[in-house]
Coordinates of C-alpha atoms in Angstrom, one line a residue:
X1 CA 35.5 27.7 -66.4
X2 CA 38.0 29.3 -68.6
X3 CA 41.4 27.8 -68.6
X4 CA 44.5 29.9 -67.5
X5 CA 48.1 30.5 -69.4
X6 CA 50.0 27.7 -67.3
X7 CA 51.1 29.6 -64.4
X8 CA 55.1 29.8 -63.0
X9 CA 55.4 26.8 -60.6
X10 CA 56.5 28.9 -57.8
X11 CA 53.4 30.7 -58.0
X12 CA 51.0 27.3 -58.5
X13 CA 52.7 26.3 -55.4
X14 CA 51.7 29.3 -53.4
X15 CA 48.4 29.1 -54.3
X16 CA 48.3 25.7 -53.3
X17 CA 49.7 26.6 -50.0
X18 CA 47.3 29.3 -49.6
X19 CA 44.3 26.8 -50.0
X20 CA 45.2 24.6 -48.2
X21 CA 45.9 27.3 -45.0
X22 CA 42.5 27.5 -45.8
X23 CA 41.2 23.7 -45.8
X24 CA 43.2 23.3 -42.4
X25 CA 41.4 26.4 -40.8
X26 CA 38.1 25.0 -41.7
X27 CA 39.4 21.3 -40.4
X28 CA 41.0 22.7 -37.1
X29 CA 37.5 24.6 -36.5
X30 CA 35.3 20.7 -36.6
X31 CA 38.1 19.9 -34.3
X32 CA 38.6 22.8 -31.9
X33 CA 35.0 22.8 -31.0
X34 CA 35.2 19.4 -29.6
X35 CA 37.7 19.6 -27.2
X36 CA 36.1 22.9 -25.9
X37 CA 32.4 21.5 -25.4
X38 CA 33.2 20.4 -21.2
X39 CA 34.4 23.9 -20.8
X40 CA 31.5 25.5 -22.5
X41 CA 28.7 23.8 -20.1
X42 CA 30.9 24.3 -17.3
X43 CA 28.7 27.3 -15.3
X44 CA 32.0 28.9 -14.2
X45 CA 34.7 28.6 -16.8
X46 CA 32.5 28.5 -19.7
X47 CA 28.9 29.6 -20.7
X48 CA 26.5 27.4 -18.7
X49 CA 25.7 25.3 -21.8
X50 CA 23.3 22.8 -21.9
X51 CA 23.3 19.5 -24.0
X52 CA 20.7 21.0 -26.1
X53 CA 22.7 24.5 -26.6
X54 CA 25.9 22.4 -27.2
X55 CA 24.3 20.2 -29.8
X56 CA 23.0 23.3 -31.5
X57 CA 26.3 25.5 -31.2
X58 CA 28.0 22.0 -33.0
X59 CA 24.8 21.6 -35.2
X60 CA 24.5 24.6 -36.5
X61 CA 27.7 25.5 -37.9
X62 CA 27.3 22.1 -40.0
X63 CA 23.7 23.0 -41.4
X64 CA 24.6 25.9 -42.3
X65 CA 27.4 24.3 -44.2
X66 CA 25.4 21.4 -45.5
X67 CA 22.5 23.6 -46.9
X68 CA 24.4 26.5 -48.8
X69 CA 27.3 24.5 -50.3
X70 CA 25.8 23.8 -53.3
X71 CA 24.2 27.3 -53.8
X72 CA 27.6 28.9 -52.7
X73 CA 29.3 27.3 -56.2
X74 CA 26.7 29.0 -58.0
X75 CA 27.3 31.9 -56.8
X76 CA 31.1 32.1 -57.8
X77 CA 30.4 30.9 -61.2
X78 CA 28.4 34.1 -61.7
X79 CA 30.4 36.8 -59.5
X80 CA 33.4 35.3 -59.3
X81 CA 35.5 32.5 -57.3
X82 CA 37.7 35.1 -56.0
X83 CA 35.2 37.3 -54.6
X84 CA 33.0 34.6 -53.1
X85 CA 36.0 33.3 -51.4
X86 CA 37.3 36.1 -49.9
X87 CA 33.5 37.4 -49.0
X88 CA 33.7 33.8 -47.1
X89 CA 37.1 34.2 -45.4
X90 CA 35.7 37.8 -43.8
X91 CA 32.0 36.3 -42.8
X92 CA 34.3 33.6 -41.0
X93 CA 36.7 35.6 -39.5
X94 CA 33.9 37.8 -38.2
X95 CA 31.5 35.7 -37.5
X96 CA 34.9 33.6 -35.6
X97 CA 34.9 37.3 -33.4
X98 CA 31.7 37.5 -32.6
X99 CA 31.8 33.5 -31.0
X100 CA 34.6 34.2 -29.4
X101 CA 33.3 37.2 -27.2
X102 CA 29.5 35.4 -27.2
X103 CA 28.3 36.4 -24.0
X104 CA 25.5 33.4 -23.8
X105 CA 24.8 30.0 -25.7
X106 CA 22.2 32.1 -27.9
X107 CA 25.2 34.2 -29.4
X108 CA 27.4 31.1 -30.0
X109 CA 25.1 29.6 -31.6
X110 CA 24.2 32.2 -34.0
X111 CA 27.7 32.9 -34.7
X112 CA 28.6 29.5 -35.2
X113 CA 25.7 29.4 -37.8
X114 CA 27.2 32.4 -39.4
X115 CA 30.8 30.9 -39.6
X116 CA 29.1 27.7 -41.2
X117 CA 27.7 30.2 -44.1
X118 CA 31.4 31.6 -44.2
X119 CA 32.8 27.6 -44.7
X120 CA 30.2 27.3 -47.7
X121 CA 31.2 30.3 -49.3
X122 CA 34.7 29.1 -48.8
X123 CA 34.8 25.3 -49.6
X124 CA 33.1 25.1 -53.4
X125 CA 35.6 28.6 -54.1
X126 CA 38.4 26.6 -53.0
X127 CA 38.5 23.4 -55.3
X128 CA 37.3 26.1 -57.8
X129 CA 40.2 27.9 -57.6
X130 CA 42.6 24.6 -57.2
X131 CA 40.9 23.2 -60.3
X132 CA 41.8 26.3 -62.2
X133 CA 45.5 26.2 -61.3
X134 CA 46.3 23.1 -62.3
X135 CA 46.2 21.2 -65.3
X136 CA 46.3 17.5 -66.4
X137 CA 47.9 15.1 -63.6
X138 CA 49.3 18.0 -61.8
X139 CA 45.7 18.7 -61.0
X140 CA 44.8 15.4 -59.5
X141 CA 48.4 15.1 -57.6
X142 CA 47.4 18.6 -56.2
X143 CA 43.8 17.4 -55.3
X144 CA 46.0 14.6 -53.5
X145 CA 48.2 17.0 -51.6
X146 CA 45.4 19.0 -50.9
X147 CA 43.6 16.5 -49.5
X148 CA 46.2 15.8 -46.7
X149 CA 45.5 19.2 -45.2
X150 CA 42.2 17.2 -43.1
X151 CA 44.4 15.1 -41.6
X152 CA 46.6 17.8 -40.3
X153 CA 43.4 19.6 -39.1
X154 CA 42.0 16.8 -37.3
X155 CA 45.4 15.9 -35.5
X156 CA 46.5 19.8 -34.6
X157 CA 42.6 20.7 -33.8
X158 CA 42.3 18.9 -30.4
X159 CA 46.1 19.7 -29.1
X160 CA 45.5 23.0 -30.2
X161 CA 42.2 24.2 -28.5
X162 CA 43.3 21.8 -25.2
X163 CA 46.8 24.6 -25.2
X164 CA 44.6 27.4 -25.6
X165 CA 42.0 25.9 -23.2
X166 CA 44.7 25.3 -20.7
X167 CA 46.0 29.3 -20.5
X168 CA 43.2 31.3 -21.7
X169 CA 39.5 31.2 -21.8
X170 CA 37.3 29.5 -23.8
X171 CA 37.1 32.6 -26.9
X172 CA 40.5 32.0 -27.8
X173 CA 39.3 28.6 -29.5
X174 CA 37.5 30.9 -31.7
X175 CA 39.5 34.0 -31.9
X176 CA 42.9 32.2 -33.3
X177 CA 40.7 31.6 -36.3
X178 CA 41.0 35.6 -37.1
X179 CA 44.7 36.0 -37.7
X180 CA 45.1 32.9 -40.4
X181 CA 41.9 34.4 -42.6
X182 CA 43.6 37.7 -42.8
X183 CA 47.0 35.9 -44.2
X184 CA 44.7 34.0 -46.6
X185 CA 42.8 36.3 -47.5
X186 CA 46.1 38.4 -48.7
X187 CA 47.5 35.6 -50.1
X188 CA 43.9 35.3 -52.0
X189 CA 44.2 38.9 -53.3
X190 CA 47.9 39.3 -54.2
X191 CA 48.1 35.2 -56.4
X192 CA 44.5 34.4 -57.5
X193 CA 42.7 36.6 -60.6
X194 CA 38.8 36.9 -59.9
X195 CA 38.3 34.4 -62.9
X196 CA 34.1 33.0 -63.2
X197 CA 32.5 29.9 -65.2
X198 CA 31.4 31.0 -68.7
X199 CA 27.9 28.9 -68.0
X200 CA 26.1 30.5 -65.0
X201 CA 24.7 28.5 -62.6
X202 CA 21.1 29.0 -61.5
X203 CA 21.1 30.3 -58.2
X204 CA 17.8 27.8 -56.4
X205 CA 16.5 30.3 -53.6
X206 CA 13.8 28.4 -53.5
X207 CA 15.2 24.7 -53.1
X208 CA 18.0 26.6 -50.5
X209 CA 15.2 28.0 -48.4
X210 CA 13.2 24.4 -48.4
X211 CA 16.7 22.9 -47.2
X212 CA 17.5 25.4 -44.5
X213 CA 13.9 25.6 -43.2
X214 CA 13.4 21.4 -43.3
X215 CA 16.6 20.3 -41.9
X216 CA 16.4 22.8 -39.1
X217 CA 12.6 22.0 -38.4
X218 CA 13.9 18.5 -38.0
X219 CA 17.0 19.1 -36.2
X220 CA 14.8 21.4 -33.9
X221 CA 12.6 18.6 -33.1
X222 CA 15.2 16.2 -32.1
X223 CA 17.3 17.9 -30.0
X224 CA 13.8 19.2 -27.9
X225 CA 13.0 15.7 -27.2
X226 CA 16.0 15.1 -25.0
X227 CA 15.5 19.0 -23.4
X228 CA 12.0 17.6 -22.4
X229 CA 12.7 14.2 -22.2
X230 CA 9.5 13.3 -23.8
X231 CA 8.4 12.0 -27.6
X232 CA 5.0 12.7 -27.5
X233 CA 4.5 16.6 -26.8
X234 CA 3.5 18.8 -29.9
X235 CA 6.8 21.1 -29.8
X236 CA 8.5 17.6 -30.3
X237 CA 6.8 15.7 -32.9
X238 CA 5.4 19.2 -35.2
X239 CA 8.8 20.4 -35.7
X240 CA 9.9 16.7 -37.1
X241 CA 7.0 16.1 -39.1
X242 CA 7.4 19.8 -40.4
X243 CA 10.9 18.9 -41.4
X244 CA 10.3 15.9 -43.0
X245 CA 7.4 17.4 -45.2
X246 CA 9.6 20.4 -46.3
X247 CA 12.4 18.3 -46.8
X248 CA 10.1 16.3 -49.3
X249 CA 9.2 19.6 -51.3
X250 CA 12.7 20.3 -51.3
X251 CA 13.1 16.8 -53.4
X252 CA 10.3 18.1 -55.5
X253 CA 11.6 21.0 -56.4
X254 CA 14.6 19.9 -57.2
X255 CA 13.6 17.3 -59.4
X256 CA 11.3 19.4 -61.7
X257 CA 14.3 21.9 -61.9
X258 CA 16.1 22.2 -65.4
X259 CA 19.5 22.8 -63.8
X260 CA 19.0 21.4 -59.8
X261 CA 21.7 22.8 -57.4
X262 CA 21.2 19.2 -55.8
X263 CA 19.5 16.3 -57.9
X264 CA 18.1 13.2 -55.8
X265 CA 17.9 11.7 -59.4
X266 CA 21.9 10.6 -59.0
X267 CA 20.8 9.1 -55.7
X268 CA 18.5 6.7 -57.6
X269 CA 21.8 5.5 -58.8
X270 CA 22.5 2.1 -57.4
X271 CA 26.6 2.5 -56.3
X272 CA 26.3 6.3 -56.1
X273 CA 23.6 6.4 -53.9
X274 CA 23.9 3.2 -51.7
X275 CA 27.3 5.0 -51.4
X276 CA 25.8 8.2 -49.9
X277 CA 23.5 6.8 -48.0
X278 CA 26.5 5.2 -46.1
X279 CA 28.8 7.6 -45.9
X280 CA 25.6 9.6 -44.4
X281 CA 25.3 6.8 -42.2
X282 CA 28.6 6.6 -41.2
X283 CA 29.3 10.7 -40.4
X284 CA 25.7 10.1 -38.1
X285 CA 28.0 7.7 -36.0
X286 CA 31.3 9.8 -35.9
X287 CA 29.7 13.0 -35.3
X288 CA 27.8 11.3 -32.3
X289 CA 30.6 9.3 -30.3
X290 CA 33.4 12.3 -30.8
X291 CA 30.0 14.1 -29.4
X292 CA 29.9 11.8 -26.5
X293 CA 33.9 11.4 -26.4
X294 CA 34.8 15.2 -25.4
X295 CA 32.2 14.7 -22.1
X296 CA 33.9 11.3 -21.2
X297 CA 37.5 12.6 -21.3
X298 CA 37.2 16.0 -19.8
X299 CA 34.0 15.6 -17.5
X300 CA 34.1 11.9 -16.4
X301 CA 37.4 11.2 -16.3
X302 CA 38.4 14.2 -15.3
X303 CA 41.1 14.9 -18.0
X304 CA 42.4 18.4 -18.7
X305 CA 41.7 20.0 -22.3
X306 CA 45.1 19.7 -22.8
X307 CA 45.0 16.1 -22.1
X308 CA 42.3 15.1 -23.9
X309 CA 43.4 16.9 -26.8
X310 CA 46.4 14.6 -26.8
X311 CA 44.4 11.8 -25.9
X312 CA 42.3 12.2 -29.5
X313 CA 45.4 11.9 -31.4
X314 CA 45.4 8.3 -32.2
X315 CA 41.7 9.2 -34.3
X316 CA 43.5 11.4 -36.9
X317 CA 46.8 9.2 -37.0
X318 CA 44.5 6.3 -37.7
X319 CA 42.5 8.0 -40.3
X320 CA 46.0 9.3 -42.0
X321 CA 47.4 6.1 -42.8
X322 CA 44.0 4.6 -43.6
X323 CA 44.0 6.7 -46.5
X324 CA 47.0 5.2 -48.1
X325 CA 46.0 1.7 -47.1
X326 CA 43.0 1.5 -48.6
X327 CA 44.3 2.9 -52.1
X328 CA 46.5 0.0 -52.3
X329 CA 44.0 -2.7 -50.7
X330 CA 41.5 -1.5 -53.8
X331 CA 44.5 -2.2 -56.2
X332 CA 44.4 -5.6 -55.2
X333 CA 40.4 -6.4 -54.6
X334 CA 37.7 -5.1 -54.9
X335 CA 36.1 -2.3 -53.2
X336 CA 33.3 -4.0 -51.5
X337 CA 36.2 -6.6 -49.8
X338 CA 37.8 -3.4 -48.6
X339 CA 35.4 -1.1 -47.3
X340 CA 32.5 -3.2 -46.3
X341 CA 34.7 -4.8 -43.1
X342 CA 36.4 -1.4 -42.4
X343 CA 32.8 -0.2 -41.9
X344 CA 31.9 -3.1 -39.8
X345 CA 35.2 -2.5 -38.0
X346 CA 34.4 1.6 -36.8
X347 CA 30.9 0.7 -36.1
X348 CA 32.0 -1.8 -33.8
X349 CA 34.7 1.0 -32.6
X350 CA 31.4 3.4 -32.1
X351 CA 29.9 0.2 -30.1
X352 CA 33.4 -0.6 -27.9
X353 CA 32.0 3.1 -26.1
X354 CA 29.4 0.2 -24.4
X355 CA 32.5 -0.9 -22.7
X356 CA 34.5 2.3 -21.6
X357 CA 34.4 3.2 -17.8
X358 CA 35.2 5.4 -14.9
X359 CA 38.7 2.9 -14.3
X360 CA 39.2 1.9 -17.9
X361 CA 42.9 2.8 -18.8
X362 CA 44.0 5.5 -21.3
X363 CA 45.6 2.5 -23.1
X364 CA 42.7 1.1 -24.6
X365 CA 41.0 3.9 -25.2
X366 CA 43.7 5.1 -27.2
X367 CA 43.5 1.9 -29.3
X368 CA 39.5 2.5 -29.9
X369 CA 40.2 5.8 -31.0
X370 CA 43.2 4.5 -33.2
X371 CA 41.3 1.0 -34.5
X372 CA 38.8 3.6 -35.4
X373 CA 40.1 6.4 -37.7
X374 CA 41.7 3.8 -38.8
X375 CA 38.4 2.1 -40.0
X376 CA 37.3 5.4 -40.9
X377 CA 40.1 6.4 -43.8
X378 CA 39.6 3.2 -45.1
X379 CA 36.1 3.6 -45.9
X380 CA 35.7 7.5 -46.6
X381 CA 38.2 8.3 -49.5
X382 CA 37.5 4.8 -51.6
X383 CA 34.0 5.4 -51.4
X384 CA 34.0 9.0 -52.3
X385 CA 36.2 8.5 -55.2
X386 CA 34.3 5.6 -56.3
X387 CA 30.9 7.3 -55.8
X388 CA 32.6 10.2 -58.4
X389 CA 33.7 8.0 -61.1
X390 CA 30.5 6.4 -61.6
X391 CA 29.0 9.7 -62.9
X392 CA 29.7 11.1 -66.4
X393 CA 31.8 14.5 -66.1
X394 CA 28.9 16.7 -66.8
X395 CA 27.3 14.9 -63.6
X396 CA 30.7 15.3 -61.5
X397 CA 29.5 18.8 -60.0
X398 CA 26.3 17.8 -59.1
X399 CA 27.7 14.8 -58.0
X400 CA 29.8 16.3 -55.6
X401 CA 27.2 18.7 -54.6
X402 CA 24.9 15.9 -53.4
X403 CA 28.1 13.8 -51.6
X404 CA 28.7 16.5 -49.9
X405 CA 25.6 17.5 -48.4
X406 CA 24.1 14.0 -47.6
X407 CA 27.4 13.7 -45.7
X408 CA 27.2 16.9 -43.5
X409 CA 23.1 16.3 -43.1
X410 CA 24.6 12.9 -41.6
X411 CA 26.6 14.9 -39.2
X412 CA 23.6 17.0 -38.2
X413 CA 21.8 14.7 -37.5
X414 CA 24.1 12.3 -35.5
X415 CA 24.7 15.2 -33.2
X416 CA 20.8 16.1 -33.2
X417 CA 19.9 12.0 -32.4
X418 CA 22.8 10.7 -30.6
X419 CA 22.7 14.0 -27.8
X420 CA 19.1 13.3 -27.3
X421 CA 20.0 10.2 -26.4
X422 CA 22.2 10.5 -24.1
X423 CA 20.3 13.7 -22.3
X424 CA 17.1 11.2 -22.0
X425 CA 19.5 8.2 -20.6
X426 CA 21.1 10.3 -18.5
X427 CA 18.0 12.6 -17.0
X428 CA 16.5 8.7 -16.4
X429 CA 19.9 7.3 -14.7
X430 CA 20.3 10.5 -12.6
X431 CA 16.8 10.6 -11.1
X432 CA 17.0 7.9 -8.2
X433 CA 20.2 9.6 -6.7
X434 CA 18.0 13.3 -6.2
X435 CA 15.7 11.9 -3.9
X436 CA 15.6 14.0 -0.6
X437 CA 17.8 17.5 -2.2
X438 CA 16.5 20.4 -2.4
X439 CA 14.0 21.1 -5.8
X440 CA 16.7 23.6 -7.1
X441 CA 19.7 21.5 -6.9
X442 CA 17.4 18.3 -8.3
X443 CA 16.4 20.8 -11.5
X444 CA 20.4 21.5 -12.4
X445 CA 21.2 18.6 -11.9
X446 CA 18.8 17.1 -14.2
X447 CA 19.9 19.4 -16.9
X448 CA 23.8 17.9 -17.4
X449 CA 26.8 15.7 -15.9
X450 CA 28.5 18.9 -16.0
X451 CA 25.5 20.9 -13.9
X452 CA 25.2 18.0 -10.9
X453 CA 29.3 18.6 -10.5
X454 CA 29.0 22.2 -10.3
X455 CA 25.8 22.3 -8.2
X456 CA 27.4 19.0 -6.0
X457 CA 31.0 21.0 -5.4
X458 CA 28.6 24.2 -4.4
X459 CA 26.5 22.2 -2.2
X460 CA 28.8 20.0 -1.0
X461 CA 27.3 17.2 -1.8
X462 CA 30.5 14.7 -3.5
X463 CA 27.7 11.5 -3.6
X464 CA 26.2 13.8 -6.6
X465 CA 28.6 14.4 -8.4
X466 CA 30.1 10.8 -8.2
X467 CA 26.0 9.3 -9.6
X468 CA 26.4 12.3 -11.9
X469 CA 29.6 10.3 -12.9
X470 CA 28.0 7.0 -13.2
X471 CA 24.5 8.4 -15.2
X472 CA 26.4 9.8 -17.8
X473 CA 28.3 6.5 -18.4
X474 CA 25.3 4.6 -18.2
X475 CA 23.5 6.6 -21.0
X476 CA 27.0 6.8 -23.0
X477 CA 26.6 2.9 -23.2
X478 CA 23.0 3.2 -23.8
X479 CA 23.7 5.5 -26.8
X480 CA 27.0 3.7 -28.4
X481 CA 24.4 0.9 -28.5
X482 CA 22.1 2.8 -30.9
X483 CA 24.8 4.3 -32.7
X484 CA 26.8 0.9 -33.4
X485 CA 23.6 -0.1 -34.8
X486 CA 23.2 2.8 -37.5
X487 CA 26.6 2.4 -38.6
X488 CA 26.4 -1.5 -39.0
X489 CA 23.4 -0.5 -41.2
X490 CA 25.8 1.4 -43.4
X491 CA 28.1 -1.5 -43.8
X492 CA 24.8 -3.5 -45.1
X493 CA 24.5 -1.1 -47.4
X494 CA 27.5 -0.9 -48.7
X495 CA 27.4 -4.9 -49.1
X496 CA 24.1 -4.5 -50.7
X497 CA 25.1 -1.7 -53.4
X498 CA 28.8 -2.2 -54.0
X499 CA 29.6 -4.7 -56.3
X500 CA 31.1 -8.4 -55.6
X501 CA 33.6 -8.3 -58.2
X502 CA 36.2 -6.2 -59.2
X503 CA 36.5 -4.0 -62.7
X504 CA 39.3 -4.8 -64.6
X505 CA 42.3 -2.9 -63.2
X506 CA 43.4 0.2 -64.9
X507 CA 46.8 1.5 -65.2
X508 CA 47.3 4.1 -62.8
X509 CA 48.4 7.3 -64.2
X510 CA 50.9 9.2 -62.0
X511 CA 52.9 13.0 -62.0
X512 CA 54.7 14.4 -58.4
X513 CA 54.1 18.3 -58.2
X514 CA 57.0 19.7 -58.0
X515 CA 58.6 20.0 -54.6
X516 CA 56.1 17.1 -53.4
X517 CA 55.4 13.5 -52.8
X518 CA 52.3 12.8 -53.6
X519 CA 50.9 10.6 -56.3
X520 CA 47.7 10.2 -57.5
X521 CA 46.6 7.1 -57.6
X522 CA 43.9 4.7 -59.6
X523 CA 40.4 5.1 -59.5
X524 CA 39.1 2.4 -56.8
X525 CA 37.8 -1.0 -58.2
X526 CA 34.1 -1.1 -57.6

């Protein structure tokens, strides 16, 4: 990457302000589509959805992601940063139209595939770009501002789609993406040359086709298990087995690669890839309970979007000040001390769903939530950072590459595993309360908790929609169960890979942007 005449500071900060528009429209996206999943299944307000459409209209905007990432870097080293970037910002934004006036859960899906595609063309552009306007320590303290623009999505996403929820229809989740990628995408033409790395990047059709085609193979295969309720049929087990075999030519591949967009030879890496593997374990738990959170608040307890936006604050405020905390907890020990009981903590947070009701109070499930992120932002931005420094520069792309993707292949499949889950649990919970109704009521209501409400209030039948109630809590505590125990496996791998003892402690090296705050601070003791 070719390094720029030091740019006026007005001008570095605009850039960094355009970015980071863009890191919070991506952020406020994960977020947005959360809160709007109860008013997608609902037959009337939304599309009809059923768990198996919603787990694929969340699902597939993050394979998308997950899959092209690494080939989307590639790309801007040999066309251009720039140019990839602002190719991304107009798939999203158009691809962000098209979900917004979907007409049925086919068309969201595919446009929500299509703005994942846009979100890898964007994200590798982006740190690209932010890398190339700063320099020395003003780079990492802008990497450090930067990075605050998640929190802000996370916190704004829920409020945000629960107002627009509240007094317009469901597109407008999608649709207020459209006007912020347009000011971006100015911004992106008017401060930013079309700069491009002086080494190009193979571009890996092959290993980006074996990626697609085995995580969505596998995917596939989950997420029919809990539409059929059943293991053992062929349209269940091919599709996994088909996965897993593709996804093990994709290693292949990669490995006998000169330049891999992804190498699994980092992963053999004892600290980088225990590290990965829990962090992958870790985003299959969070992905799954916010899954199972946005039908509890909304469609059990009967909370408004608006409300249960609010009500999912105390996860992003708990994950912002973990951040903080845990830089200055792995000043003082070691990083296994710090993040090896902060994972323990949010899998038992995933597991304290087991104990969530129709007449628990909003109190304590606001400290859940808060306990948490909290646990969260302890263990993500340590481990990340630590996972980083243990590779040589040279290996920090493809370092970052791999991080990344075993991260969102985490989410994919939480939301893949932990849906089936709960559509099996609750199909099984559901069943003794259909005795004696009529065949076609007994079929919807099989389908969702959000199908036996509509079909009960159209029936008039309330003592359906109050089992529909109590069926969908049953298999919520059913699947925090399973999901506490995945996380806890990441913790025990964490304590397994991490070292006991701390490095000796380097002197932090520190410089403010102008205009800002932020500090960067040490690399974590591992």
């Amino acid at each position: 990457m070719t390094t720029p005449t030091t740019l006026p500071k007005v001008k570095q900060r605009l850039i960094l302000a355009v970015l980071m528009l863009c890191s919070v429209l991506i952020w406020l996206d994960n977020t947005i589509l959360s809160t709007a999943l109860e008013t997608l299944a609902d037959p009337v307000r939304g599309l009809g959805a059923d768990p198996g459409e919603l787990q694929w209209a969340t699902g597939a905007y993050t394979l998308a992601f997950a899959t092209l990432m690494f080939t989307a870097g590639a790309l801007g080293d040999r066309f251009g940063h720039r140019t990839v970037f602002c190719g991304g910002l107009v798939v999203f934004a158009g691809s962000s139209l098209w979900a917004a006036y979907a007409s049925d859960a086919g068309q969201l899906i595919a446009a929500r595939a299509a703005m994942g595609v846009g979100s890898a063309l964007i994200t590798p552009a982006m740190m690209a770009i932010l890398m190339w306007t700063f320099t020395g320590a003003a780079r990492a303290a802008a990497i450090g501002v930067f990075s605050t623009s998640a929190g802000v999505g996370m916190a704004a996403g829920p409020v945000l789609a629960g107002f627009l929820l509240d007094h317009f229809w469901w597109g407008s989740v999608f649709l207020v993406n459209v006007p912020v990628t347009v000011v971006a995408l100015a911004g992106l033409l008017v401060l930013v040359p079309d700069f491009r790395s002086p080494v190009v990047r193979p571009l890996d059709p092959a290993g980006m086709v074996l990626s697609v085609a085995g995580l969505v193979a596998l995917a596939y295969g989950l997420i029919r298990a809990g539409q059929v309720a059943e293991w053992g049929r062929a349209d269940v087990w091919a599709p996994i087995v088909l996965g897993l075999v593709l996804v093990g030519c994709f290693v292949l591949v990669e490995l006998r690669a000169e330049a891999p967009s992804f190498d699994p030879r980092l992963l053999a890496q004892r600290v980088f890839g225990g590290g990965n593997v829990a962090l992958g374990l870790l985003l299959f738990g969070v992905a799954a309970v916010t899954f199972y959170n946005a039908f509890y608040l909304q469609g059990a307890l009967g909370y408004s979007p608006m409300e249960a936006g609010l009500a999912s604050i105390p996860t992003a405020v708990g994950a912002l000040v973990g951040a903080p905390l845990a830089t200055r907890l792995v000043r003082r020990l070691s990083l296994r001390l710090v993040t090896v009981p902060a994972m323990t903590a949010a899998a038992l947070t995933m597991g304290g769903y087991a104990f969530l009701g129709l007449e628990t109070p909003l109190f304590w499930i606001e400290v859940l939530l808060l306990v948490q992120g909290l646990a969260i932002g302890i263990v993500i931005g340590p481990v990340t950072a630590a996972l980083i420094s243990n590779l040589s520069l040279e290996q920090a792309g493809a370092g970052s590459a791999v991080t990344n993707t075993v991260r969102q292949t985490g989410s994919v499949l939480g939301i893949a595993v932990g849906g089936t889950i709960l559509a099996i649990a609750y199909r099984d919970a559901i069943e003794p309360a259909l005795a004696g109704l009529p065949g076609p009521v007994q079929d919807q209501a099989r389908v969702s908790a959000e199908q036996a409400r509509y079909v009960a209030e159209v029936t008039g039948e309330p003592a359906l929609a109050e089992a529909a109630d109590d069926a969908f809590i049953e298999a919520m505590h059913l699947g925090a169960g399973w999901i506490a125990a995945i996380a806890l496996l990441a913790a025990v791998v964490l304590l397994y890979t991490l070292p006991a003892t701390a490095k000796k402690k380097e002197e932090p090296v520190s410089e403010e942007i102008p205009g800002s705050e932020a500090r960067v601070a040490e690399t974590p003791r591992v």
